[in-house]
XYZ file of C-alpha atoms in Angstrom:
300
model
C 38.730 50.944 13.327
C 38.455 47.218 13.395
C 37.255 44.928 11.047
C 33.492 43.740 11.722
C 32.722 39.711 11.166
C 29.256 40.547 9.582
C 31.041 42.636 7.364
C 33.152 40.430 5.964
C 30.718 37.542 5.446
C 28.307 41.095 3.466
C 32.027 41.089 1.584
C 31.776 37.498 0.573
C 28.798 38.062 -0.631
C 29.492 40.820 -2.902
C 32.493 38.466 -3.994
C 30.599 35.382 -4.942
C 27.910 36.975 -6.582
C 29.975 40.219 -8.035
C 26.974 42.686 -7.275
C 25.588 44.783 -4.507
C 21.911 43.914 -5.562
C 22.632 40.034 -5.579
C 24.266 39.825 -2.084
C 21.152 41.812 -1.103
C 19.190 38.840 -1.877
C 21.066 36.185 -0.434
C 21.692 38.658 2.524
C 18.054 39.785 2.722
C 19.103 43.396 2.892
C 18.763 46.519 0.611
C 22.048 46.991 -2.060
C 22.301 50.534 0.077
C 23.378 48.939 2.599
C 25.545 46.055 0.840
C 27.422 49.404 -0.170
C 27.960 50.858 3.660
C 29.296 47.811 4.658
C 31.830 47.561 2.672
C 32.743 51.179 2.685
C 32.906 50.432 6.330
C 35.194 47.671 6.094
C 37.303 49.022 3.295
C 38.068 52.008 5.747
C 38.582 49.550 8.457
C 41.484 47.710 6.198
C 42.187 50.922 4.492
C 42.438 49.195 1.827
C 39.955 49.067 -2.200
C 38.649 45.583 -1.959
C 36.360 45.722 -5.155
C 36.495 48.066 -8.299
C 33.690 47.982 -10.577
C 33.691 47.378 -13.936
C 31.271 46.391 -15.959
C 30.290 42.571 -15.357
C 29.932 44.561 -11.478
C 32.328 43.876 -8.590
C 35.426 42.450 -9.098
C 38.361 41.634 -6.439
C 41.601 43.856 -6.231
C 44.660 42.275 -5.361
C 43.687 43.192 -1.880
C 40.304 41.577 -2.171
C 41.791 38.493 -3.242
C 43.952 38.097 -0.253
C 41.112 38.565 1.883
C 39.177 36.184 0.019
C 41.314 33.223 1.237
C 41.465 34.639 4.908
C 37.435 35.620 4.673
C 36.533 32.267 3.142
C 38.872 30.170 6.064
C 36.873 32.503 8.663
C 33.754 30.839 7.457
C 34.657 27.218 7.144
C 35.602 28.030 10.812
C 32.639 29.233 11.617
C 30.201 26.472 9.948
C 32.597 23.392 12.024
C 31.921 25.121 15.167
C 28.287 26.100 14.571
C 28.363 21.772 13.616
C 30.408 20.712 16.680
C 28.384 22.867 19.428
C 24.503 21.386 17.402
C 26.045 17.814 17.250
C 25.809 17.870 13.426
C 29.591 17.864 12.473
C 29.111 15.164 10.159
C 26.097 16.728 8.321
C 27.034 19.278 5.690
C 25.228 22.215 5.899
C 25.823 26.072 4.556
C 26.261 26.470 0.999
C 28.241 24.821 -1.602
C 28.423 25.716 -5.573
C 29.825 23.601 -8.122
C 30.943 24.415 -11.627
C 30.131 22.397 -15.061
C 29.639 22.155 -18.675
C 26.021 21.597 -19.683
C 26.227 18.166 -20.261
C 26.616 16.958 -16.623
C 25.124 19.746 -15.495
C 22.078 19.101 -17.156
C 22.579 15.137 -17.497
C 24.373 14.353 -14.172
C 24.498 16.659 -11.374
C 20.716 17.584 -10.834
C 20.059 14.040 -9.574
C 23.267 13.104 -7.680
C 23.381 16.674 -6.134
C 19.431 15.652 -4.920
C 20.608 12.731 -3.421
C 23.302 14.604 -1.048
C 21.313 17.457 -0.321
C 18.187 14.107 0.545
C 21.199 12.895 2.995
C 21.937 16.911 4.238
C 18.889 18.925 4.576
C 20.754 21.969 5.976
C 23.227 22.214 3.100
C 21.920 24.597 -0.024
C 23.623 23.023 -3.831
C 24.412 25.285 -6.510
C 24.979 24.294 -10.089
C 26.771 27.004 -12.551
C 26.325 25.894 -15.816
C 28.581 27.667 -18.095
C 30.263 27.118 -21.694
C 33.364 27.607 -21.023
C 36.197 26.981 -18.221
C 34.748 27.986 -14.847
C 37.576 30.386 -13.150
C 38.097 29.422 -9.633
C 40.598 31.909 -8.556
C 37.959 34.272 -9.335
C 35.862 31.959 -6.570
C 33.530 31.955 -9.289
C 32.295 28.218 -7.728
C 33.805 26.164 -4.695
C 34.866 23.176 -7.497
C 34.223 22.450 -10.795
C 33.324 19.327 -12.868
C 35.742 19.782 -16.578
C 36.212 17.609 -19.174
C 40.137 18.461 -18.907
C 42.528 18.509 -16.311
C 44.301 21.436 -16.125
C 47.775 22.049 -15.805
C 48.209 25.201 -14.686
C 47.257 27.021 -10.928
C 47.174 25.893 -7.466
C 44.394 23.366 -8.126
C 43.655 19.725 -6.627
C 42.669 17.572 -9.659
C 40.845 14.322 -9.300
C 39.654 11.924 -11.803
C 36.155 10.962 -11.701
C 34.971 8.694 -14.133
C 34.913 8.382 -18.100
C 32.642 8.772 -20.611
C 31.445 7.251 -24.041
C 30.140 9.384 -26.581
C 28.810 7.855 -29.939
C 27.089 9.571 -33.300
C 23.215 9.640 -32.970
C 20.060 10.251 -35.212
C 16.312 9.140 -35.215
C 14.891 6.478 -36.756
C 12.876 8.446 -38.940
C 15.831 11.245 -40.291
C 17.378 7.858 -41.495
C 14.967 7.020 -42.939
C 14.471 9.650 -45.173
C 18.175 10.213 -45.965
C 21.141 8.176 -47.534
C 22.256 5.406 -46.161
C 25.243 5.872 -43.205
C 27.844 3.011 -43.340
C 30.774 4.536 -42.514
C 32.352 8.590 -41.677
C 33.128 9.011 -45.708
C 29.412 8.518 -45.874
C 28.684 11.767 -43.024
C 29.642 14.311 -46.072
C 25.934 13.965 -47.372
C 23.941 13.998 -44.052
C 23.711 17.620 -42.272
C 26.206 17.873 -39.098
C 24.723 19.633 -35.519
C 27.503 19.955 -33.396
C 29.156 22.747 -31.098
C 29.857 25.993 -32.809
C 33.384 25.513 -33.775
C 35.333 29.002 -32.572
C 33.127 28.504 -28.949
C 34.686 25.334 -28.378
C 36.327 26.242 -24.975
C 37.945 22.873 -24.361
C 40.081 20.846 -27.314
C 38.704 17.474 -26.022
C 34.624 18.732 -27.067
C 35.701 18.932 -30.795
C 34.585 15.657 -31.602
C 33.391 16.283 -35.025
C 36.958 17.393 -35.599
C 38.327 14.002 -34.925
C 36.622 12.422 -37.357
C 37.278 14.713 -40.056
C 33.355 16.309 -40.198
C 34.532 19.742 -41.970
C 31.345 21.511 -41.563
C 28.342 21.974 -39.128
C 25.362 22.701 -40.323
C 23.383 23.195 -37.293
C 25.490 24.517 -34.071
C 24.954 25.360 -30.464
C 27.650 26.166 -27.425
C 24.779 24.007 -25.664
C 24.805 20.313 -25.427
C 21.324 20.444 -24.727
C 20.230 22.540 -28.049
C 22.167 19.888 -29.768
C 20.435 16.955 -28.832
C 16.843 18.804 -29.407
C 18.216 19.998 -32.650
C 18.880 16.125 -33.542
C 15.621 14.292 -31.547
C 13.658 16.747 -34.063
C 15.133 14.563 -36.634
C 17.001 17.435 -38.284
C 20.933 15.873 -38.401
C 23.257 13.769 -36.956
C 25.666 14.456 -33.896
C 28.034 13.035 -31.610
C 26.098 12.197 -28.392
C 27.398 11.167 -24.816
C 25.678 8.072 -23.734
C 24.632 9.162 -20.215
C 22.036 11.499 -21.933
C 20.511 8.907 -24.241
C 17.599 7.419 -21.593
C 16.801 10.898 -21.950
C 16.504 11.078 -25.028
C 14.275 7.637 -26.143
C 14.249 8.350 -29.769
C 17.609 8.725 -30.495
C 19.812 5.593 -31.699
C 23.858 4.839 -32.359
C 25.170 4.510 -35.791
C 28.877 3.530 -36.444
C 29.334 2.581 -33.282
C 32.130 0.140 -34.560
C 34.267 3.223 -36.432
C 33.200 5.744 -34.261
C 33.358 5.681 -30.525
C 34.581 8.398 -27.943
C 35.660 8.112 -24.719
C 36.330 11.023 -22.514
C 36.880 11.431 -18.810
C 34.975 13.959 -15.878
C 37.954 15.855 -14.040
C 36.516 17.748 -9.910
C 39.476 20.970 -9.589
C 39.014 22.520 -6.811
C 41.158 25.509 -4.676
C 44.364 23.952 -3.307
C 43.947 25.985 -0.288
C 40.480 23.668 0.317
C 42.552 20.423 0.644
C 42.271 20.625 4.620
C 38.365 21.328 4.637
C 36.778 18.610 5.782
C 33.625 20.101 4.751
C 34.141 20.464 0.615
C 36.244 16.906 1.036
C 33.020 15.296 2.739
C 30.966 17.172 0.146
C 33.976 16.428 -3.068
C 33.439 12.830 -1.728
C 29.608 12.540 -2.429
C 29.874 14.084 -5.706
C 32.592 12.234 -7.438
C 30.912 8.665 -5.883
C 27.570 10.172 -7.161
C 28.614 11.361 -10.623
C 30.722 7.958 -11.205
C 27.997 5.663 -10.415
C 25.017 7.861 -11.906
C 27.466 8.044 -15.366
C 27.482 3.972 -15.269
C 23.447 3.459 -14.559
C 22.522 5.897 -17.672
C 25.273 4.006 -19.568
C 23.992 0.896 -19.295
C 20.288 1.774 -19.780
C 22.069 3.570 -22.977
C 23.719 -0.320 -24.682
C 21.548 -2.112 -27.067
């Protein structure tokens, strides 16, 4: 039996969503049909492509091998369509970006909106997760990270540095003991990450400045900033988030000033993919410009 290209398209949808129902929604066909198409492809290839687990449909070793070839075929089809329609320079199809929620909430929406304006046939998905995105499982086409990975066959590009400072509301500072030094923080309620859920060493800000207790904690930057905006304590905030939280002011700027970096991480196999190269260039430039713009707004 010869494999059918349309079945390969169904396979890619299931691999990306890890469920028959999710793939069906994307393809606009019912889950039972998706299941039959996968079974037909497995029969044609004489290979099991997925295993069913509590997390959903997980690629087998054979499925992972097919995934690489399927993505190449998909990109070739998109490139050919672009050439025939005369729109090769305009991006189309779907691209998914994984990112920690700080950049996903405060940078990527406006950056991706501009890219979308320039490429109306392109669908951009932002996957915001408080953990490292698994590119090897094709959770995303590329990821923004806060440290450069050293393992795996990946393309890693530095995007931009960004700065962080300690912040609190004026109302909180007026009701509590004055904060003149890092030592004074011991008398204040600290807001930060849940210690045992910090997925990247670069995010362990409070430990770096000697804070031992986090009274209000969340694995989400957005939740932390919401808490501090209510006047409940002190936290470390990205400077690029401050224009969205006008009630916060920096403190201890002469003693606590942290610098971190954003990196764009991609599959090594995508190095010659002009479509993703074009998108990565626009994304990198957009994030760099947006960090600079927002940090200027956050300056005193």
